[in-house]
Every structure is written in C-alpha cells, then in structure tokens.
CSV table of N, CA, C and O in Angstrom, one decimal:
chain,number,residue,atom,x,y,z
A,1,MET,N,8.1,-13.7,9.1
A,1,MET,CA,8.8,-12.5,8.6
A,1,MET,C,8.4,-11.4,9.6
A,1,MET,O,7.2,-11.4,10.1
A,2,LYS,N,9.3,-10.4,9.8
A,2,LYS,CA,9.0,-9.2,10.6
A,2,LYS,C,9.0,-8.0,9.6
A,2,LYS,O,9.9,-7.9,8.8
A,3,HIS,N,8.0,-7.2,9.8
A,3,HIS,CA,8.0,-6.0,8.9
A,3,HIS,C,7.6,-4.8,9.8
A,3,HIS,O,6.5,-4.8,10.4
A,4,LYS,N,8.4,-3.8,9.9
A,4,LYS,CA,8.2,-2.6,10.7
A,4,LYS,C,7.8,-3.0,12.2
A,4,LYS,O,6.8,-2.5,12.7
A,5,GLY,N,8.5,-4.0,12.7
A,5,GLY,CA,8.2,-4.4,14.1
A,5,GLY,C,7.1,-5.4,14.3
A,5,GLY,O,6.8,-5.7,15.4
A,6,HIS,N,6.4,-5.8,13.2
A,6,HIS,CA,5.2,-6.7,13.4
A,6,HIS,C,5.6,-8.0,12.7
A,6,HIS,O,6.1,-8.1,11.6
A,7,LYS,N,5.2,-9.1,13.4
A,7,LYS,CA,5.3,-10.4,12.8
A,7,LYS,C,4.2,-10.6,11.8
A,7,LYS,O,3.1,-10.4,12.0
A,8,VAL,N,4.6,-11.0,10.6
A,8,VAL,CA,3.7,-11.2,9.5
A,8,VAL,C,3.8,-12.7,9.0
A,8,VAL,O,4.9,-13.0,8.5
A,9,PRO,N,2.8,-13.5,9.1
A,9,PRO,CA,2.9,-14.8,8.6
A,9,PRO,C,2.9,-14.8,7.0
A,9,PRO,O,2.3,-14.0,6.4
A,10,LEU,N,3.8,-15.6,6.5
A,10,LEU,CA,4.0,-15.7,5.0
A,10,LEU,C,2.8,-16.4,4.3
A,10,LEU,O,2.3,-17.4,4.9
A,11,GLY,N,2.5,-16.0,3.1
A,11,GLY,CA,1.6,-16.7,2.3
A,11,GLY,C,0.2,-16.4,2.5
A,11,GLY,O,-0.7,-17.1,1.8
A,12,GLY,N,-0.2,-15.5,3.3
A,12,GLY,CA,-1.6,-15.3,3.5
A,12,GLY,C,-2.0,-13.8,3.3
A,12,GLY,O,-1.3,-13.0,2.7
A,13,VAL,N,-3.2,-13.5,3.8
A,13,VAL,CA,-3.7,-12.1,3.6
A,13,VAL,C,-2.8,-11.1,4.3
A,13,VAL,O,-2.6,-10.0,3.8
A,14,ALA,N,-2.3,-11.4,5.5
A,14,ALA,CA,-1.5,-10.5,6.2
A,14,ALA,C,-0.3,-10.1,5.4
A,14,ALA,O,0.1,-8.9,5.3
A,15,GLU,N,0.4,-11.0,4.7
A,15,GLU,CA,1.5,-10.7,3.8
A,15,GLU,C,1.1,-9.9,2.6
A,15,GLU,O,1.7,-8.9,2.3
A,16,MET,N,0.0,-10.3,2.0
A,16,MET,CA,-0.5,-9.5,0.9
A,16,MET,C,-0.9,-8.1,1.2
A,16,MET,O,-0.6,-7.2,0.5
A,17,LEU,N,-1.4,-7.9,2.4
A,17,LEU,CA,-1.7,-6.5,2.8
A,17,LEU,C,-0.5,-5.7,3.0
A,17,LEU,O,-0.5,-4.5,2.7
A,18,ARG,N,0.6,-6.3,3.4
A,18,ARG,CA,1.9,-5.5,3.5
A,18,ARG,C,2.3,-5.1,2.2
A,18,ARG,O,2.8,-4.0,2.0
A,19,HIS,N,2.2,-5.9,1.2
A,19,HIS,CA,2.5,-5.5,-0.2
A,19,HIS,C,1.5,-4.4,-0.7
A,19,HIS,O,1.9,-3.5,-1.4
A,20,CYS,N,0.3,-4.5,-0.3
A,20,CYS,CA,-0.7,-3.5,-0.7
A,20,CYS,C,-0.4,-2.1,-0.1
A,20,CYS,O,-0.7,-1.1,-0.7
A,21,ASP,N,0.3,-2.1,1.1
A,21,ASP,CA,0.7,-0.9,1.7
A,21,ASP,C,1.6,-0.1,0.7
A,21,ASP,O,1.5,1.1,0.5
A,22,ALA,N,2.5,-0.8,0.1
A,22,ALA,CA,3.5,-0.2,-0.9
A,22,ALA,C,2.7,0.3,-2.1
A,22,ALA,O,3.0,1.4,-2.6
A,23,GLN,N,1.8,-0.5,-2.6
A,23,GLN,CA,1.0,-0.1,-3.7
A,23,GLN,C,0.1,1.1,-3.4
A,23,GLN,O,0.0,2.0,-4.3
A,24,TRP,N,-0.4,1.2,-2.2
A,24,TRP,CA,-1.2,2.3,-1.8
A,24,TRP,C,-0.4,3.6,-1.9
A,24,TRP,O,-0.8,4.6,-2.4
A,25,ASN,N,0.8,3.6,-1.3
A,25,ASN,CA,1.6,4.7,-1.2
A,25,ASN,C,2.1,5.1,-2.6
A,25,ASN,O,2.2,6.3,-2.9
A,26,ALA,N,2.4,4.2,-3.4
A,26,ALA,CA,2.8,4.5,-4.8
A,26,ALA,C,1.7,5.1,-5.5
A,26,ALA,O,1.9,6.1,-6.3
A,27,TYR,N,0.5,4.7,-5.3
A,27,TYR,CA,-0.7,5.3,-5.9
A,27,TYR,C,-0.9,6.7,-5.5
A,27,TYR,O,-1.2,7.6,-6.3
A,28,LEU,N,-0.7,7.0,-4.2
A,28,LEU,CA,-0.8,8.3,-3.7
A,28,LEU,C,0.2,9.2,-4.4
A,28,LEU,O,-0.1,10.4,-4.7
A,29,GLN,N,1.4,8.7,-4.6
A,29,GLN,CA,2.4,9.5,-5.3
A,29,GLN,C,2.0,9.8,-6.7
A,29,GLN,O,2.2,10.9,-7.2
A,30,ARG,N,1.4,8.8,-7.4
A,30,ARG,CA,1.0,9.0,-8.8
A,30,ARG,C,-0.1,10.0,-8.9
A,30,ARG,O,-0.3,10.7,-9.9
A,31,LEU,N,-1.0,10.1,-7.9
A,31,LEU,CA,-2.1,11.0,-7.9
A,31,LEU,C,-1.6,12.5,-7.9
A,31,LEU,O,-2.4,13.4,-8.3
A,32,ILE,N,-0.3,12.7,-7.6
A,32,ILE,CA,0.2,14.1,-7.7
A,32,ILE,C,0.1,14.6,-9.2
A,32,ILE,O,-0.2,15.7,-9.5
A,33,CYS,N,0.4,13.7,-10.1
A,33,CYS,CA,0.4,14.0,-11.6
A,33,CYS,C,-1.0,13.7,-12.2
A,33,CYS,O,-1.3,14.4,-13.2
A,34,ASN,N,-1.7,12.8,-11.7
A,34,ASN,CA,-3.0,12.4,-12.3
A,34,ASN,C,-4.1,12.2,-11.3
A,34,ASN,O,-4.2,11.1,-10.8
A,35,GLU,N,-4.8,13.2,-10.9
A,35,GLU,CA,-5.8,13.2,-9.9
A,35,GLU,C,-6.9,12.3,-10.2
A,35,GLU,O,-7.7,11.9,-9.3
A,36,LYS,N,-7.1,11.9,-11.4
A,36,LYS,CA,-8.3,11.1,-11.8
A,36,LYS,C,-8.0,9.6,-11.9
A,36,LYS,O,-8.8,8.8,-12.3
A,37,GLU,N,-6.7,9.2,-11.6
A,37,GLU,CA,-6.4,7.8,-11.7
A,37,GLU,C,-7.2,7.0,-10.8
A,37,GLU,O,-7.4,7.3,-9.6
A,38,ALA,N,-7.7,5.9,-11.3
A,38,ALA,CA,-8.6,5.0,-10.5
A,38,ALA,C,-7.8,4.3,-9.5
A,38,ALA,O,-6.6,4.0,-9.7
A,39,ASN,N,-8.4,3.9,-8.3
A,39,ASN,CA,-7.7,3.2,-7.3
A,39,ASN,C,-7.5,1.8,-7.7
A,39,ASN,O,-8.4,1.0,-7.8
A,40,PRO,N,-6.2,1.3,-7.9
A,40,PRO,CA,-6.0,0.0,-8.4
A,40,PRO,C,-6.3,-1.1,-7.3
A,40,PRO,O,-6.5,-2.2,-7.7
A,41,LEU,N,-6.4,-0.7,-6.1
A,41,LEU,CA,-6.7,-1.7,-5.0
A,41,LEU,C,-8.1,-2.1,-5.0
A,41,LEU,O,-8.5,-3.1,-4.4
A,42,GLU,N,-9.0,-1.3,-5.7
A,42,GLU,CA,-10.4,-1.7,-5.7
A,42,GLU,C,-10.6,-3.0,-6.6
A,42,GLU,O,-11.7,-3.6,-6.5
A,43,GLN,N,-9.6,-3.4,-7.4
A,43,GLN,CA,-9.7,-4.6,-8.2
A,43,GLN,C,-9.6,-5.9,-7.5
A,43,GLN,O,-10.0,-6.9,-8.0
A,44,TYR,N,-9.0,-5.8,-6.3
A,44,TYR,CA,-8.7,-7.1,-5.6
A,44,TYR,C,-9.9,-7.8,-5.1
A,44,TYR,O,-10.9,-7.2,-4.7
A,45,LYS,N,-9.9,-9.1,-5.2
A,45,LYS,CA,-11.0,-10.0,-4.8
A,45,LYS,C,-10.7,-10.7,-3.5
A,45,LYS,O,-9.5,-10.7,-3.1
A,46,GLY,N,-11.6,-11.3,-3.0
A,46,GLY,CA,-11.5,-12.1,-1.8
A,46,GLY,C,-11.9,-11.3,-0.6
A,46,GLY,O,-11.5,-10.2,-0.3
A,47,HIS,N,-12.9,-11.9,0.2
A,47,HIS,CA,-13.5,-11.2,1.3
A,47,HIS,C,-12.5,-10.7,2.3
A,47,HIS,O,-12.5,-9.6,2.7
A,48,ASP,N,-11.6,-11.6,2.8
A,48,ASP,CA,-10.6,-11.2,3.8
A,48,ASP,C,-9.7,-10.1,3.4
A,48,ASP,O,-9.4,-9.2,4.1
A,49,LEU,N,-9.2,-10.2,2.1
A,49,LEU,CA,-8.3,-9.2,1.6
A,49,LEU,C,-9.0,-7.9,1.5
A,49,LEU,O,-8.5,-6.8,1.9
A,50,ARG,N,-10.2,-7.9,0.9
A,50,ARG,CA,-11.0,-6.6,0.8
A,50,ARG,C,-11.3,-6.0,2.2
A,50,ARG,O,-11.2,-4.8,2.3
A,51,GLN,N,-11.6,-6.9,3.1
A,51,GLN,CA,-11.9,-6.3,4.5
A,51,GLN,C,-10.6,-5.7,5.1
A,51,GLN,O,-10.7,-4.6,5.7
A,52,GLY,N,-9.5,-6.3,4.8
A,52,GLY,CA,-8.2,-5.7,5.3
A,52,GLY,C,-7.9,-4.4,4.6
A,52,GLY,O,-7.4,-3.5,5.3
A,53,LEU,N,-8.2,-4.3,3.3
A,53,LEU,CA,-8.0,-3.1,2.6
A,53,LEU,C,-9.0,-2.0,3.1
A,53,LEU,O,-8.6,-0.8,3.2
A,54,ARG,N,-10.2,-2.4,3.4
A,54,ARG,CA,-11.2,-1.4,4.0
A,54,ARG,C,-10.7,-0.9,5.4
A,54,ARG,O,-10.7,0.3,5.7
A,55,ASP,N,-10.2,-1.9,6.2
A,55,ASP,CA,-9.7,-1.6,7.5
A,55,ASP,C,-8.6,-0.6,7.5
A,55,ASP,O,-8.4,0.3,8.4
A,56,ARG,N,-7.7,-0.7,6.4
A,56,ARG,CA,-6.6,0.2,6.3
A,56,ARG,C,-7.0,1.5,5.7
A,56,ARG,O,-6.2,2.5,5.6
A,57,GLY,N,-8.2,1.6,5.2
A,57,GLY,CA,-8.7,2.9,4.6
A,57,GLY,C,-8.2,3.0,3.1
A,57,GLY,O,-8.1,4.2,2.7
A,58,TYR,N,-8.0,1.9,2.4
A,58,TYR,CA,-7.5,2.0,1.1
A,58,TYR,C,-8.6,1.8,0.0
A,58,TYR,O,-8.4,2.2,-1.1
A,59,ILE,N,-9.7,1.2,0.4
A,59,ILE,CA,-10.8,1.0,-0.6
A,59,ILE,C,-12.1,1.5,0.0
A,59,ILE,O,-12.2,1.8,1.2
A,60,GLY,N,-13.1,1.7,-0.9
A,60,GLY,CA,-14.4,2.1,-0.5
A,60,GLY,C,-14.5,3.6,-0.3
A,60,GLY,O,-15.3,4.1,0.5
A,61,LEU,N,-13.6,4.4,-0.9
A,61,LEU,CA,-13.4,5.8,-0.7
A,61,LEU,C,-13.9,6.6,-1.9
A,61,LEU,O,-13.7,6.1,-3.0
A,62,SER,N,-14.4,7.8,-1.7
A,62,SER,CA,-14.6,8.6,-2.9
A,62,SER,C,-13.3,9.2,-3.4
A,62,SER,O,-12.3,9.2,-2.6
A,63,GLN,N,-13.3,9.7,-4.6
A,63,GLN,CA,-12.1,10.3,-5.1
A,63,GLN,C,-11.7,11.5,-4.2
A,63,GLN,O,-10.5,11.8,-4.0
A,64,LYS,N,-12.6,12.3,-3.7
A,64,LYS,CA,-12.3,13.4,-2.8
A,64,LYS,C,-11.6,12.9,-1.5
A,64,LYS,O,-10.6,13.5,-1.1
A,65,GLN,N,-12.1,11.8,-1.0
A,65,GLN,CA,-11.4,11.2,0.2
A,65,GLN,C,-10.0,10.8,-0.1
A,65,GLN,O,-9.1,11.0,0.7
A,66,ILE,N,-9.8,10.2,-1.3
A,66,ILE,CA,-8.5,9.7,-1.7
A,66,ILE,C,-7.6,10.8,-1.8
A,66,ILE,O,-6.4,10.8,-1.4
A,67,LEU,N,-8.0,11.9,-2.5
A,67,LEU,CA,-7.2,13.1,-2.7
A,67,LEU,C,-6.8,13.7,-1.4
A,67,LEU,O,-5.7,14.2,-1.2
A,68,ALA,N,-7.7,13.7,-0.4
A,68,ALA,CA,-7.3,14.2,0.9
A,68,ALA,C,-6.2,13.4,1.6
A,68,ALA,O,-5.3,13.9,2.2
A,69,LYS,N,-6.3,12.0,1.4
A,69,LYS,CA,-5.2,11.2,1.9
A,69,LYS,C,-3.9,11.4,1.2
A,69,LYS,O,-2.8,11.4,1.8
A,70,ARG,N,-4.0,11.7,-0.1
A,70,ARG,CA,-2.8,12.0,-0.9
A,70,ARG,C,-2.2,13.3,-0.3
A,70,ARG,O,-1.0,13.4,-0.2
A,71,ASP,N,-3.0,14.3,-0.1
A,71,ASP,CA,-2.5,15.6,0.5
A,71,ASP,C,-1.8,15.4,1.8
A,71,ASP,O,-0.8,16.0,2.0
A,72,VAL,N,-2.3,14.5,2.7
A,72,VAL,CA,-1.7,14.3,3.9
A,72,VAL,C,-0.3,13.6,3.7
A,72,VAL,O,0.7,14.0,4.3
A,73,TYR,N,-0.3,12.6,2.8
A,73,TYR,CA,0.9,11.9,2.5
A,73,TYR,C,2.0,12.9,1.9
A,73,TYR,O,3.1,12.9,2.4
A,74,VAL,N,1.6,13.7,1.0
A,74,VAL,CA,2.5,14.7,0.4
A,74,VAL,C,3.0,15.7,1.5
A,74,VAL,O,4.2,16.0,1.5
A,75,SER,N,2.1,16.1,2.4
A,75,SER,CA,2.5,17.0,3.5
A,75,SER,C,3.6,16.3,4.3
A,75,SER,O,4.6,17.0,4.8
A,76,GLU,N,3.4,15.1,4.6
A,76,GLU,CA,4.4,14.3,5.4
A,76,GLU,C,5.7,14.3,4.7
A,76,GLU,O,6.8,14.5,5.3
A,77,LEU,N,5.7,14.0,3.4
A,77,LEU,CA,7.0,14.0,2.6
A,77,LEU,C,7.6,15.4,2.6
A,77,LEU,O,8.9,15.5,2.8
A,78,GLN,N,6.8,16.4,2.5
A,78,GLN,CA,7.4,17.8,2.5
A,78,GLN,C,8.0,18.1,3.8
A,78,GLN,O,8.9,19.0,3.9
A,79,ALA,N,7.4,17.5,4.9
A,79,ALA,CA,7.9,17.8,6.2
A,79,ALA,C,9.2,17.0,6.6
A,79,ALA,O,9.7,17.1,7.7
A,80,GLY,N,9.6,16.2,5.6
A,80,GLY,CA,10.9,15.4,5.8
A,80,GLY,C,10.7,14.0,6.1
A,80,GLY,O,11.7,13.2,6.3
A,81,GLU,N,9.5,13.5,6.2
A,81,GLU,CA,9.2,12.1,6.4
A,81,GLU,C,9.8,11.3,5.2
A,81,GLU,O,9.6,11.7,4.0
A,82,PRO,N,10.4,10.2,5.4
A,82,PRO,CA,10.9,9.4,4.2
A,82,PRO,C,9.7,8.7,3.5
A,82,PRO,O,8.6,8.4,4.2
A,83,PRO,N,9.8,8.5,2.2
A,83,PRO,CA,8.7,7.8,1.5
A,83,PRO,C,8.5,6.4,2.1
A,83,PRO,O,9.5,5.8,2.6
A,84,TYR,N,7.3,5.9,1.9
A,84,TYR,CA,7.1,4.5,2.4
A,84,TYR,C,8.0,3.6,1.7
A,84,TYR,O,8.2,3.7,0.5
A,85,SER,N,8.5,2.6,2.4
A,85,SER,CA,9.3,1.6,1.8
A,85,SER,C,8.9,0.2,2.3
A,85,SER,O,8.7,0.1,3.5
A,86,ASP,N,8.9,-0.8,1.5
A,86,ASP,CA,8.6,-2.1,1.9
A,86,ASP,C,9.8,-3.0,1.6
A,86,ASP,O,9.7,-4.2,1.5
A,87,THR,N,11.0,-2.4,1.5
A,87,THR,CA,12.2,-3.2,1.2
A,87,THR,C,12.5,-4.3,2.2
A,87,THR,O,13.1,-5.3,1.9
A,88,GLU,N,12.0,-4.1,3.4
A,88,GLU,CA,12.2,-5.1,4.4
A,88,GLU,C,11.4,-6.4,4.1
A,88,GLU,O,11.7,-7.5,4.6
A,89,LEU,N,10.4,-6.3,3.2
A,89,LEU,CA,9.7,-7.5,2.8
A,89,LEU,C,10.4,-8.4,1.8
A,89,LEU,O,10.1,-9.5,1.7
A,90,PHE,N,11.4,-7.8,1.2
A,90,PHE,CA,12.1,-8.5,0.2
A,90,PHE,C,13.5,-8.8,0.6
A,90,PHE,O,14.3,-7.9,0.7
A,91,GLY,N,13.8,-10.1,0.9
A,91,GLY,CA,15.2,-10.5,1.2
A,91,GLY,C,15.9,-10.8,0.0
A,91,GLY,O,15.4,-10.9,-1.1
A,92,THR,N,17.2,-10.8,0.1
A,92,THR,CA,18.1,-11.2,-1.0
A,92,THR,C,18.5,-12.7,-0.9
A,92,THR,O,18.9,-13.1,0.2
A,93,SER,N,18.3,-13.4,-1.9
A,93,SER,CA,18.7,-14.8,-1.9
A,93,SER,C,19.2,-15.2,-3.2
A,93,SER,O,19.0,-14.5,-4.2
A,94,TYR,N,20.0,-16.3,-3.2
A,94,TYR,CA,20.6,-16.7,-4.5
A,94,TYR,C,20.1,-18.2,-4.7
A,94,TYR,O,20.0,-19.0,-3.8
A,95,VAL,N,19.8,-18.5,-6.0
A,95,VAL,CA,19.5,-19.8,-6.4
A,95,VAL,C,20.7,-20.4,-7.1
A,95,VAL,O,21.1,-19.8,-8.2
A,96,LEU,N,21.2,-21.5,-6.7
A,96,LEU,CA,22.3,-22.1,-7.4
A,96,LEU,C,21.8,-23.1,-8.3
A,96,LEU,O,21.0,-24.0,-7.9
A,97,ALA,N,22.2,-23.1,-9.5
A,97,ALA,CA,21.8,-24.1,-10.5
A,97,ALA,C,22.8,-25.2,-10.5
A,97,ALA,O,24.0,-24.9,-10.4
A,98,ASN,N,22.3,-26.4,-10.7
A,98,ASN,CA,23.3,-27.5,-10.7
A,98,ASN,C,23.7,-27.8,-12.2
A,98,ASN,O,23.0,-27.7,-13.1
C-alpha cells in the first residue's frame, strides 16, 4: 500500500502506525474541547509499536507538551491547512455473497 507517497507494508507495525497518525490528529482536535483528556495512544502495547509512537512524538509526553502540539495543529488548520486524513488507507471493495 502507498500512503502519502510512502510504501507501507500491510499487516505490521508500519501499517498500524499509519492508523495511529489519524488517531493522534483526532485526539489533538478533541483537546480543543477537553484539555484534560488522556492520550489514548498511551494504552498501546508492544515494544515496536510503542517505539514507533515515541519516534512520532505521540507518547511519553507531559500534558503541557501535548497541548503545545495541539496548539501547533490548530494554528495550521487556522492557516488553511487541511485536517489530517487517512482516507488513502481505506480502499473501497465489495464482497459478493454466493
């Protein structure tokens, strides 16, 4: 699969991290209304996945650091940047029943 110009192997940590990108950005948007919401990505298990989340700057942060990231994201939206979308990850397919 290709996502935002990068080849992503299916079924592994790399694919899961692409889905986590969408969850992270949705979380940043929710923080606009609820600054005290806990980071849902902190719940994920697995060394490789957690390392990938750390490398992306999604976990291991204080609430102050998270709110600063939210502020940057909101500023980008206000400047006209489109909201993050992972729609490229989801193809449309049909299952035909016999």
